[in-house]
Amino acid sequence: MTDYDYDLFVIGAGSGGVRAARVAAAHGAKVAIAEEYRVGGTCVIRGCVPKKLLVYGAHFAEDLKDARRFGWNVPAQCDFSWSTLRGNVMEEVDRINGAYTQTLTSHHVEIIAARATVAGPHEVALADNRTVTAKTILVAVGAHPSIPTFPGHEHGITSNEAFHLPDVPKRILIAGAGYIANEFAGLFHQFGAHVIIVNRTQEILRGYDVSIRDRLLQISIMKGLEFRFDAAFQKIERGDNNCLTVHMSNHEPAVVDCVMFATGRSPNTRGLGLETAGAELDQHGAIVVDADNRSTCESLYAVGDVTNRVQLTPVAIREGQAFADTLYGGKPTRVDYDCIPSAVFSHPPLAGVGLTEAQAKEKLGSVRVYTSDFRPMKNVLAGRNERSLYKMVCDGETGRVVGLHMIGPDVPEILQAAAIAVKAGLTKDQFDDVVALHPTMAEELVLMK
Ligand code: FAD
């Protein structure tokens, strides 16, 4: 018997919170979870899932063009209905939201549809003025888009609103050059918008291998996307005709119909009451946790984006699972952050795992790099002048593959499988020992020079 209302109170029903609540309950804990918006969190409601469905939808623009070269009679004018796609995507989001809710209730997790804040090491305040107690509190509140403040910034939207736009804007300016910026740039371009990417620096996709990022930049420019680098926002003005004029340093003003900020995501810790429990935050507002997800308050834990370790859904899920198995399952588990694969669902997509060439040189000194720069068979017949690039980074001493970086059709699907071999520590010789599966694009992985 415990003196608390719950063994575990989870704040936030996103990727990390739902997994932790469900698994803790399955291990026998009495669990409640509070959600202020919709069960499923960012990934399901306004992140990975609706984004990927839009990316699928966007790809038809090129597929329909290419289909003619494969003998299909596609009318010269193919109509696209944004409202149909948007509606179907939102229906799918509703379905998954229902499935997540069902998972929680079938595991006897009490769902509280309200904002919750921390009111002490074992106390949670709910929006309806109730205070409940729990032996352990898990904070899994995620992050929100951060927007630079300058005159007129309020005219811009973020990815949250992009899913609900009434129409595809004719001209859109996307601020930022991370994965969300490049993904939305790609899909709005495919839907017919003129896209301008504006970034403070000269780089896109910091953290990915330079050769792969350069290839995406070249292909994007070739497709007609406009990039403006070294640009700092000065002001946004709304004109009489609803157009937005965006003033920035080093460039002419841009006149567009929509501005979308994709300038990073900050942990949702403001006003959360963490100080009442003595939980420390870092300089970015993220909850400081140890390898077991425990904060500087003994009874308060945190997982997912709010800890700002690796802001990806599968990582939040693993952290939630490890937390629940460790505390309630008698199975101490820690997340291994080494070799986490990631992808950008741009047009074409790119993906990577392990060290970039630059990181490997710095860490290992002696490095061997193998590449395959090729035009996929399908692109050749389609007359599409887009080359794929695969890059394998190996330890110069042992031949161990320490990084794999790819851009081209379907590379996120290919890389997920190859990441198993990289994580397992296989060498280039062991890759080459596998007979190629012909004709595929993935066979390049065992034929690299
Ligand atoms: P979240 O999923 O954000 O869940 C937090 C929940 O807490 C939310 O539901 C929120 O409403 C709720 N909440 C917040 N404060 C309170 C409060 N005080 N009381 C009650 N409830 C509260 N990751 C990938 O791996 N692959 C992708 O392709 C990918 N694409 C993305 C695309 C976009 C546009 C975005 C924005 C993100 C994407 N991500 C992707 C990142 C991914 O969505 C996050 O890493 C993941 O959702 C983090 O899970 P979480 O549990 O930490 O937080």
Short mmCIF file of C-alpha atoms and ligand atoms in Angstrom, two decimals:
data_model
loop_
_atom_site.label_atom_id
_atom_site.label_comp_id
_atom_site.label_asym_id
_atom_site.label_seq_id
_atom_site.Cartn_x
_atom_site.Cartn_y
_atom_site.Cartn_z
CA MET A 1 0.00 0.00 0.00
CA THR A 2 1.17 3.50 -0.78
CA ASP A 3 0.09 6.81 0.76
CA TYR A 4 -0.03 8.42 -2.65
CA ASP A 5 -2.96 8.65 -5.08
CA TYR A 6 -0.84 7.00 -7.77
CA ASP A 7 2.40 5.07 -8.03
CA LEU A 8 3.20 7.02 -11.18
CA PHE A 9 1.84 10.25 -12.60
CA VAL A 10 2.91 10.97 -16.18
CA ILE A 11 2.62 14.52 -17.56
CA GLY A 12 2.28 14.42 -21.36
CA ALA A 13 0.78 11.64 -23.50
CA GLY A 14 3.22 11.72 -26.41
CA SER A 15 5.67 9.10 -27.63
CA GLY A 16 7.64 8.82 -24.39
CA GLY A 17 4.80 9.33 -21.90
CA VAL A 18 2.41 6.84 -23.47
CA ARG A 19 5.05 4.11 -23.63
CA ALA A 20 6.16 4.69 -20.03
CA ALA A 21 2.56 4.78 -18.70
CA ARG A 22 1.47 1.65 -20.55
CA VAL A 23 4.52 -0.41 -19.60
CA ALA A 24 4.50 0.74 -15.96
CA ALA A 25 0.81 -0.19 -15.71
CA ALA A 26 1.51 -3.58 -17.33
CA HIS A 27 4.16 -4.13 -14.63
CA GLY A 28 1.43 -3.53 -12.01
CA ALA A 29 1.78 0.17 -11.15
CA LYS A 30 -1.24 2.42 -10.56
CA VAL A 31 -0.78 5.04 -13.26
CA ALA A 32 -2.44 8.29 -14.39
CA ILE A 33 -1.44 10.37 -17.39
CA ALA A 34 -2.37 14.00 -18.07
CA GLU A 35 -2.60 15.38 -21.61
CA GLU A 36 -3.50 18.99 -22.37
CA TYR A 37 -4.06 18.58 -26.12
CA ARG A 38 -4.41 15.19 -27.80
CA VAL A 39 -3.17 11.71 -26.84
CA GLY A 40 -0.38 10.69 -29.20
CA GLY A 41 1.69 13.86 -28.86
CA THR A 42 3.74 15.60 -31.51
CA CYS A 43 4.65 12.53 -33.56
CA VAL A 44 1.09 11.34 -34.08
CA ILE A 45 -0.81 14.62 -34.09
CA ARG A 46 1.54 17.16 -35.75
CA GLY A 47 4.88 15.55 -36.47
CA CYS A 48 6.22 12.37 -38.03
CA VAL A 49 2.92 10.77 -39.03
CA PRO A 50 1.04 13.59 -40.79
CA LYS A 51 4.34 14.88 -42.21
CA LYS A 52 5.24 11.52 -43.76
CA LEU A 53 1.75 11.17 -45.24
CA LEU A 54 2.12 14.60 -46.86
CA VAL A 55 5.53 13.53 -48.19
CA TYR A 56 3.92 10.47 -49.78
CA GLY A 57 1.26 12.73 -51.28
CA ALA A 58 3.86 15.16 -52.59
CA HIS A 59 5.85 12.42 -54.31
CA PHE A 60 3.02 11.75 -56.77
CA ALA A 61 3.88 15.05 -58.49
CA GLU A 62 7.10 13.49 -59.79
CA ASP A 63 5.76 9.95 -60.05
CA LEU A 64 2.94 11.07 -62.35
CA LYS A 65 5.40 12.88 -64.61
CA ASP A 66 7.76 9.91 -64.66
CA ALA A 67 4.88 7.52 -65.35
CA ARG A 68 4.61 8.84 -68.92
CA ARG A 69 8.11 7.56 -69.68
CA PHE A 70 6.95 4.16 -68.42
CA GLY A 71 4.10 4.11 -70.92
CA TRP A 72 1.25 5.48 -68.82
CA ASN A 73 -1.11 7.95 -70.39
CA VAL A 74 -1.19 10.67 -67.76
CA PRO A 75 -3.17 13.79 -68.71
CA ALA A 76 -1.04 16.91 -69.21
CA GLN A 77 -2.95 18.69 -66.44
CA CYS A 78 -3.25 16.54 -63.28
CA ASP A 79 -5.25 18.22 -60.56
CA PHE A 80 -4.18 18.08 -56.94
CA SER A 81 -6.61 18.71 -54.10
CA TRP A 82 -4.90 19.86 -50.93
CA SER A 83 -8.18 19.70 -49.01
CA THR A 84 -8.64 16.02 -49.94
CA LEU A 85 -5.12 15.09 -48.84
CA ARG A 86 -5.34 17.25 -45.69
CA GLY A 87 -8.69 15.70 -44.77
CA ASN A 88 -7.50 12.13 -45.32
CA VAL A 89 -4.33 12.76 -43.33
CA MET A 90 -6.33 14.20 -40.43
CA GLU A 91 -8.65 11.15 -40.50
CA GLU A 92 -5.61 8.90 -40.17
CA VAL A 93 -4.32 11.06 -37.31
CA ASP A 94 -7.71 10.64 -35.58
CA ARG A 95 -7.52 6.87 -36.04
CA ILE A 96 -4.05 6.63 -34.46
CA ASN A 97 -5.08 9.03 -31.68
CA GLY A 98 -7.96 6.59 -30.93
CA ALA A 99 -5.62 3.60 -30.97
CA TYR A 100 -3.22 5.26 -28.51
CA THR A 101 -6.10 6.18 -26.19
CA GLN A 102 -7.39 2.60 -26.39
CA THR A 103 -3.93 1.22 -25.53
CA LEU A 104 -3.85 3.32 -22.38
CA THR A 105 -7.37 2.48 -21.23
CA SER A 106 -6.94 -1.22 -21.91
CA HIS A 107 -3.91 -1.13 -19.60
CA HIS A 108 -6.01 0.65 -16.92
CA VAL A 109 -4.06 3.89 -17.17
CA GLU A 110 -6.29 6.79 -16.03
CA ILE A 111 -6.29 9.50 -18.68
CA ILE A 112 -6.79 13.05 -17.42
CA ALA A 113 -7.56 15.45 -20.25
CA ALA A 114 -6.04 18.56 -18.68
CA ARG A 115 -2.86 20.54 -18.33
CA ALA A 116 -0.84 19.40 -15.34
CA THR A 117 2.02 21.12 -13.53
CA VAL A 118 4.43 20.02 -10.87
CA ALA A 119 3.50 21.30 -7.40
CA GLY A 120 6.13 19.51 -5.34
CA PRO A 121 8.31 16.38 -5.40
CA HIS A 122 5.19 14.18 -5.14
CA GLU A 123 2.43 16.62 -6.10
CA VAL A 124 0.77 17.44 -9.39
CA ALA A 125 -1.63 20.35 -9.87
CA LEU A 126 -4.39 19.85 -12.46
CA ALA A 127 -6.10 22.57 -14.49
CA ASP A 128 -9.40 21.96 -12.61
CA ASN A 129 -7.67 23.09 -9.37
CA ARG A 130 -7.31 19.54 -8.03
CA THR A 131 -3.97 18.44 -6.63
CA VAL A 132 -3.04 14.77 -6.75
CA THR A 133 -0.08 12.92 -5.30
CA ALA A 134 2.22 10.29 -6.76
CA LYS A 135 5.23 8.37 -5.54
CA THR A 136 6.94 9.15 -8.84
CA ILE A 137 6.32 11.86 -11.43
CA LEU A 138 7.43 11.43 -15.02
CA VAL A 139 7.63 14.59 -17.11
CA ALA A 140 7.23 13.82 -20.82
CA VAL A 141 5.88 17.14 -22.07
CA GLY A 142 7.93 17.36 -25.28
CA ALA A 143 8.98 20.57 -27.01
CA HIS A 144 7.46 23.40 -29.06
CA PRO A 145 8.65 25.33 -32.12
CA SER A 146 10.83 28.26 -31.13
CA ILE A 147 10.30 31.42 -33.15
CA PRO A 148 12.82 34.27 -33.38
CA THR A 149 11.39 37.54 -32.08
CA PHE A 150 11.58 40.53 -34.44
CA PRO A 151 8.98 43.01 -35.72
CA GLY A 152 6.19 41.15 -37.52
CA HIS A 153 7.25 37.64 -36.49
CA GLU A 154 3.64 37.05 -35.38
CA HIS A 155 2.62 36.87 -39.06
CA GLY A 156 4.49 33.57 -39.41
CA ILE A 157 3.27 30.03 -38.76
CA THR A 158 5.08 26.88 -37.60
CA SER A 159 4.80 23.24 -38.57
CA ASN A 160 1.88 23.00 -36.09
CA GLU A 161 -0.27 25.18 -38.34
CA ALA A 162 1.16 23.98 -41.67
CA PHE A 163 -0.95 20.80 -41.50
CA HIS A 164 -4.15 22.86 -41.34
CA LEU A 165 -3.52 25.53 -44.00
CA PRO A 166 -6.67 26.31 -46.01
CA ASP A 167 -4.70 26.12 -49.29
CA VAL A 168 -1.18 25.50 -50.51
CA PRO A 169 0.43 28.95 -50.53
CA LYS A 170 1.61 30.10 -53.96
CA ARG A 171 4.82 31.45 -52.38
CA ILE A 172 6.16 30.31 -49.04
CA LEU A 173 9.25 31.40 -47.15
CA ILE A 174 10.61 28.79 -44.76
CA ALA A 175 12.95 30.01 -42.04
CA GLY A 176 15.60 27.51 -40.93
CA ALA A 177 17.54 24.77 -42.65
CA GLY A 178 17.09 21.77 -40.39
CA TYR A 179 15.16 18.64 -41.21
CA ILE A 180 11.69 20.13 -40.71
CA ALA A 181 12.53 23.10 -42.97
CA ASN A 182 13.88 20.88 -45.74
CA GLU A 183 11.02 18.40 -45.52
CA PHE A 184 8.32 21.07 -45.73
CA ALA A 185 10.28 22.91 -48.46
CA GLY A 186 10.30 19.72 -50.52
CA LEU A 187 6.65 18.95 -50.11
CA PHE A 188 5.34 22.46 -50.68
CA HIS A 189 7.50 22.66 -53.80
CA GLN A 190 5.97 19.41 -55.09
CA PHE A 191 2.50 20.82 -54.43
CA GLY A 192 3.36 23.75 -56.70
CA ALA A 193 4.49 26.50 -54.30
CA HIS A 194 7.52 28.67 -54.94
CA VAL A 195 9.70 27.97 -51.91
CA ILE A 196 12.36 30.23 -50.44
CA ILE A 197 14.52 28.81 -47.65
CA VAL A 198 16.11 31.49 -45.51
CA ASN A 199 18.92 30.65 -43.11
CA ARG A 200 21.22 32.55 -40.80
CA THR A 201 24.28 30.54 -41.85
CA GLN A 202 25.49 29.03 -45.11
CA GLU A 203 24.76 25.46 -44.13
CA ILE A 204 21.76 23.22 -44.36
CA LEU A 205 21.18 20.18 -42.17
CA ARG A 206 24.02 20.69 -39.72
CA GLY A 207 25.09 17.33 -38.29
CA TYR A 208 24.65 15.38 -41.52
CA ASP A 209 27.61 14.46 -43.74
CA VAL A 210 28.74 17.38 -45.90
CA SER A 211 28.71 15.49 -49.23
CA ILE A 212 25.14 14.37 -48.67
CA ARG A 213 23.92 17.83 -47.66
CA ASP A 214 25.66 19.36 -50.70
CA ARG A 215 23.91 16.87 -52.96
CA LEU A 216 20.51 17.78 -51.51
CA LEU A 217 21.28 21.47 -51.96
CA GLN A 218 22.30 20.95 -55.63
CA ILE A 219 19.20 18.87 -56.40
CA SER A 220 16.88 21.28 -54.58
CA ILE A 221 18.29 24.27 -56.50
CA MET A 222 17.97 22.31 -59.75
CA LYS A 223 14.30 21.66 -58.95
CA GLY A 224 13.69 25.38 -58.45
CA LEU A 225 13.85 25.91 -54.68
CA GLU A 226 15.42 29.24 -53.73
CA PHE A 227 17.99 29.44 -50.92
CA ARG A 228 19.02 32.62 -49.14
CA PHE A 229 21.96 32.21 -46.80
CA ASP A 230 23.59 34.52 -44.23
CA ALA A 231 20.23 36.22 -43.81
CA ALA A 232 19.02 37.66 -40.52
CA PHE A 233 15.35 38.64 -40.27
CA GLN A 234 14.64 42.37 -39.86
CA LYS A 235 10.85 42.64 -40.13
CA ILE A 236 7.75 41.18 -41.73
CA GLU A 237 5.03 43.50 -43.02
CA ARG A 238 1.54 42.46 -44.04
CA GLY A 239 0.35 44.32 -47.15
CA ASP A 240 -3.19 45.27 -48.20
CA ASN A 241 -3.52 42.20 -50.42
CA ASN A 242 -2.54 39.94 -47.45
CA CYS A 243 0.95 39.36 -48.91
CA LEU A 244 3.86 39.33 -46.51
CA THR A 245 7.00 41.29 -47.25
CA VAL A 246 9.95 39.82 -45.43
CA HIS A 247 12.97 42.06 -44.89
CA MET A 248 16.30 40.40 -44.16
CA SER A 249 19.97 41.31 -44.12
CA ASN A 250 22.12 40.73 -47.22
CA HIS A 251 19.13 40.09 -49.50
CA GLU A 252 16.30 41.90 -51.26
CA PRO A 253 12.94 41.75 -49.45
CA ALA A 254 10.87 38.68 -50.34
CA VAL A 255 7.14 38.94 -51.04
CA VAL A 256 5.31 35.74 -50.12
CA ASP A 257 1.90 34.43 -49.05
CA CYS A 258 3.12 32.48 -46.03
CA VAL A 259 6.12 32.44 -43.70
CA MET A 260 6.85 29.25 -41.79
CA PHE A 261 9.36 29.14 -38.95
CA ALA A 262 11.29 25.90 -38.62
CA THR A 263 13.97 27.37 -36.41
CA GLY A 264 14.36 24.71 -33.74
CA ARG A 265 12.29 23.29 -30.89
CA SER A 266 12.51 24.23 -27.22
CA PRO A 267 11.55 22.05 -24.23
CA ASN A 268 8.06 22.73 -22.80
CA THR A 269 9.27 23.57 -19.30
CA ARG A 270 8.07 27.14 -18.92
CA GLY A 271 5.44 27.43 -16.16
CA LEU A 272 5.67 23.73 -15.38
CA GLY A 273 6.50 24.29 -11.71
CA LEU A 274 9.68 22.25 -11.80
CA GLU A 275 11.31 24.59 -9.29
CA THR A 276 8.77 23.40 -6.67
CA ALA A 277 10.41 19.98 -6.87
CA GLY A 278 13.96 21.29 -7.20
CA ALA A 279 14.43 19.81 -10.70
CA GLU A 280 17.26 21.58 -12.49
CA LEU A 281 17.09 22.90 -16.05
CA ASP A 282 19.99 23.43 -18.46
CA GLN A 283 20.66 26.67 -20.38
CA HIS A 284 18.14 25.63 -23.07
CA GLY A 285 15.37 24.97 -20.53
CA ALA A 286 15.73 21.19 -20.80
CA ILE A 287 15.34 19.02 -17.70
CA VAL A 288 18.74 17.73 -16.59
CA VAL A 289 18.58 13.94 -16.11
CA ASP A 290 21.04 11.12 -15.45
CA ALA A 291 21.44 7.92 -17.46
CA ASP A 292 18.35 6.53 -15.70
CA ASN A 293 16.20 9.56 -16.67
CA ARG A 294 16.15 10.80 -13.07
CA SER A 295 16.22 14.58 -12.53
CA THR A 296 17.93 16.38 -9.66
CA CYS A 297 14.70 15.70 -7.68
CA GLU A 298 14.76 12.06 -6.57
CA SER A 299 11.09 11.35 -7.29
CA LEU A 300 10.91 13.20 -10.62
CA TYR A 301 12.00 11.70 -13.93
CA ALA A 302 11.88 12.99 -17.49
CA VAL A 303 12.03 11.39 -20.94
CA GLY A 304 11.84 12.53 -24.56
CA ASP A 305 12.21 15.96 -26.14
CA VAL A 306 11.89 17.78 -22.80
CA THR A 307 15.36 16.47 -21.93
CA ASN A 308 16.77 17.69 -25.28
CA ARG A 309 19.04 14.68 -25.73
CA VAL A 310 18.01 13.30 -29.13
CA GLN A 311 14.69 14.76 -30.31
CA LEU A 312 13.34 11.72 -32.17
CA THR A 313 10.28 9.57 -31.54
CA PRO A 314 12.01 6.17 -31.29
CA VAL A 315 14.41 7.66 -28.73
CA ALA A 316 11.55 9.04 -26.58
CA ILE A 317 9.85 5.62 -26.78
CA ARG A 318 13.02 3.80 -25.71
CA GLU A 319 13.55 6.19 -22.84
CA GLY A 320 9.94 5.66 -21.69
CA GLN A 321 10.34 1.89 -21.93
CA ALA A 322 13.70 1.92 -20.07
CA PHE A 323 12.22 4.11 -17.33
CA ALA A 324 9.24 1.78 -16.79
CA ASP A 325 11.25 -1.45 -16.98
CA THR A 326 13.82 -0.09 -14.52
CA LEU A 327 11.38 1.26 -11.94
CA TYR A 328 8.47 -1.17 -12.19
CA GLY A 329 9.68 -4.24 -14.09
CA GLY A 330 12.72 -5.19 -12.03
CA LYS A 331 14.76 -4.93 -15.24
CA PRO A 332 17.30 -2.09 -15.03
CA THR A 333 17.69 -0.76 -18.58
CA ARG A 334 19.56 2.17 -20.10
CA VAL A 335 19.21 3.59 -23.59
CA ASP A 336 22.26 3.21 -25.82
CA TYR A 337 22.62 6.46 -27.77
CA ASP A 338 25.32 5.14 -30.06
CA CYS A 339 24.56 4.71 -33.77
CA ILE A 340 21.04 6.17 -33.87
CA PRO A 341 19.93 6.27 -37.50
CA SER A 342 18.03 9.32 -38.72
CA ALA A 343 16.52 10.55 -41.96
CA VAL A 344 15.29 13.66 -43.69
CA PHE A 345 12.21 13.05 -45.82
CA SER A 346 13.20 15.65 -48.38
CA HIS A 347 12.87 15.19 -52.15
CA PRO A 348 14.92 13.01 -52.53
CA PRO A 349 15.27 11.78 -48.95
CA LEU A 350 18.56 11.36 -47.13
CA ALA A 351 19.59 9.24 -44.17
CA GLY A 352 22.63 8.58 -42.04
CA VAL A 353 23.97 6.53 -39.17
CA GLY A 354 27.21 6.75 -37.19
CA LEU A 355 30.07 9.18 -37.73
CA THR A 356 30.26 11.64 -40.61
CA GLU A 357 33.55 11.72 -42.50
CA ALA A 358 34.63 14.85 -40.58
CA GLN A 359 33.70 13.35 -37.19
CA ALA A 360 35.51 10.10 -38.00
CA LYS A 361 38.68 11.95 -39.02
CA GLU A 362 38.64 13.89 -35.80
CA LYS A 363 37.92 10.85 -33.64
CA LEU A 364 39.95 8.14 -35.36
CA GLY A 365 42.62 9.95 -37.36
CA SER A 366 42.98 7.23 -39.95
CA VAL A 367 39.82 6.88 -42.03
CA ARG A 368 38.92 5.29 -45.38
CA VAL A 369 35.95 6.54 -47.32
CA TYR A 370 34.12 4.66 -50.07
CA THR A 371 31.43 6.20 -52.24
CA SER A 372 28.97 5.27 -54.89
CA ASP A 373 27.66 8.14 -56.99
CA PHE A 374 25.08 6.80 -59.42
CA ARG A 375 21.90 7.56 -61.31
CA PRO A 376 19.23 5.07 -60.22
CA MET A 377 17.90 2.92 -63.07
CA LYS A 378 14.40 4.32 -62.59
CA ASN A 379 15.66 7.91 -62.89
CA VAL A 380 17.55 7.07 -66.08
CA LEU A 381 14.45 5.76 -67.87
CA ALA A 382 12.37 8.60 -66.47
CA GLY A 383 14.88 11.11 -67.85
CA ARG A 384 15.27 12.47 -64.33
CA ASN A 385 18.73 13.90 -63.90
CA GLU A 386 19.09 13.16 -60.17
CA ARG A 387 22.05 11.21 -58.90
CA SER A 388 22.14 9.23 -55.66
CA LEU A 389 25.16 9.30 -53.40
CA TYR A 390 26.08 6.62 -50.85
CA LYS A 391 29.09 7.15 -48.62
CA MET A 392 30.69 4.60 -46.30
CA VAL A 393 33.14 5.82 -43.66
CA CYS A 394 35.51 3.18 -42.28
CA ASP A 395 38.12 3.03 -39.56
CA GLY A 396 41.42 3.12 -41.51
CA GLU A 397 43.05 0.61 -39.13
CA THR A 398 40.37 -2.04 -38.72
CA GLY A 399 38.10 -1.54 -41.74
CA ARG A 400 35.12 -1.28 -39.40
CA VAL A 401 32.25 0.69 -40.91
CA VAL A 402 31.74 3.63 -38.55
CA GLY A 403 29.33 5.69 -40.64
CA LEU A 404 26.95 5.32 -43.55
CA HIS A 405 25.35 8.30 -45.30
CA MET A 406 22.99 8.19 -48.24
CA ILE A 407 20.80 10.35 -50.43
CA GLY A 408 18.46 9.01 -53.10
CA PRO A 409 15.12 7.25 -53.56
CA ASP A 410 14.05 5.10 -50.59
CA VAL A 411 17.30 5.57 -48.64
CA PRO A 412 15.59 5.79 -45.22
CA GLU A 413 14.18 2.29 -45.85
CA ILE A 414 17.57 0.98 -46.99
CA LEU A 415 19.53 2.65 -44.21
CA GLN A 416 17.39 1.21 -41.41
CA ALA A 417 18.53 -2.29 -42.43
CA ALA A 418 22.14 -1.28 -43.03
CA ALA A 419 22.26 0.47 -39.63
CA ILE A 420 22.00 -2.96 -37.99
CA ALA A 421 25.30 -3.94 -39.59
CA VAL A 422 26.94 -0.63 -38.66
CA LYS A 423 25.80 -0.91 -35.05
CA ALA A 424 26.96 -4.54 -34.96
CA GLY A 425 30.45 -3.30 -35.90
CA LEU A 426 30.83 -5.07 -39.25
CA THR A 427 33.75 -4.26 -41.52
CA LYS A 428 33.83 -3.18 -45.17
CA ASP A 429 35.06 -6.70 -46.07
CA GLN A 430 32.04 -8.22 -44.36
CA PHE A 431 29.72 -5.93 -46.31
CA ASP A 432 31.52 -6.91 -49.54
CA ASP A 433 31.25 -10.60 -48.63
CA VAL A 434 27.50 -10.40 -49.20
CA VAL A 435 26.42 -11.08 -52.79
CA ALA A 436 24.65 -8.12 -54.38
CA LEU A 437 20.88 -8.30 -54.77
CA HIS A 438 20.47 -7.24 -58.37
CA PRO A 439 19.02 -4.99 -59.69
CA THR A 440 18.50 -2.76 -56.66
CA MET A 441 19.87 0.56 -55.50
CA ALA A 442 20.81 -1.02 -52.17
CA GLU A 443 23.29 -3.38 -53.88
CA GLU A 444 25.65 -0.39 -54.04
CA LEU A 445 26.24 -0.99 -50.33
CA VAL A 446 28.25 -4.13 -51.09
CA LEU A 447 29.96 -2.77 -54.21
CA MET A 448 31.43 0.48 -52.95
CA LYS A 449 34.79 1.62 -54.25
P1 FAD B 1 5.63 14.77 -27.46
O1 FAD B 1 5.34 13.70 -28.43
O2 FAD B 1 5.74 16.15 -27.96
O3 FAD B 1 4.51 14.69 -26.35
C1 FAD B 1 4.39 15.63 -25.33
C2 FAD B 1 2.93 15.75 -24.96
O4 FAD B 1 2.81 16.47 -23.72
C3 FAD B 1 2.11 16.54 -25.97
O5 FAD B 1 0.99 15.76 -26.36
C4 FAD B 1 1.69 17.80 -25.23
O6 FAD B 1 0.39 18.25 -25.62
C5 FAD B 1 1.67 17.32 -23.80
N1 FAD B 1 1.89 18.36 -22.79
C6 FAD B 1 2.81 19.35 -22.79
N2 FAD B 1 2.75 20.05 -21.63
C7 FAD B 1 1.76 19.49 -20.89
C8 FAD B 1 1.24 19.75 -19.60
N3 FAD B 1 1.75 20.71 -18.81
N4 FAD B 1 0.21 19.00 -19.16
C9 FAD B 1 -0.32 18.02 -19.93
N5 FAD B 1 0.16 17.71 -21.15
C10 FAD B 1 1.19 18.43 -21.63
N6 FAD B 1 10.76 12.31 -35.03
C11 FAD B 1 11.14 11.19 -35.71
O7 FAD B 1 11.68 10.27 -35.09
N7 FAD B 1 10.91 11.06 -37.05
C12 FAD B 1 10.30 12.03 -37.78
O8 FAD B 1 10.10 11.89 -38.98
C13 FAD B 1 9.87 13.20 -37.10
N8 FAD B 1 9.24 14.19 -37.76
C14 FAD B 1 8.81 15.29 -37.08
C15 FAD B 1 8.16 16.28 -37.80
C16 FAD B 1 7.72 17.42 -37.16
C17 FAD B 1 7.00 18.48 -37.95
C18 FAD B 1 7.96 17.58 -35.76
C19 FAD B 1 7.50 18.81 -35.06
C20 FAD B 1 8.61 16.59 -35.04
C21 FAD B 1 9.04 15.43 -35.70
N9 FAD B 1 9.73 14.43 -35.02
C22 FAD B 1 10.14 13.31 -35.69
C23 FAD B 1 10.08 14.56 -33.58
C24 FAD B 1 9.11 13.78 -32.72
O9 FAD B 1 7.79 14.15 -32.99
C25 FAD B 1 9.44 14.01 -31.23
O10 FAD B 1 10.79 13.70 -31.03
C26 FAD B 1 8.60 13.14 -30.30
O11 FAD B 1 7.23 13.36 -30.51
C27 FAD B 1 8.98 13.41 -28.85
O12 FAD B 1 8.15 12.69 -27.98
P2 FAD B 1 7.87 13.21 -26.50
O13 FAD B 1 7.12 12.12 -25.81
O14 FAD B 1 9.12 13.68 -25.89
O15 FAD B 1 6.97 14.50 -26.65
#
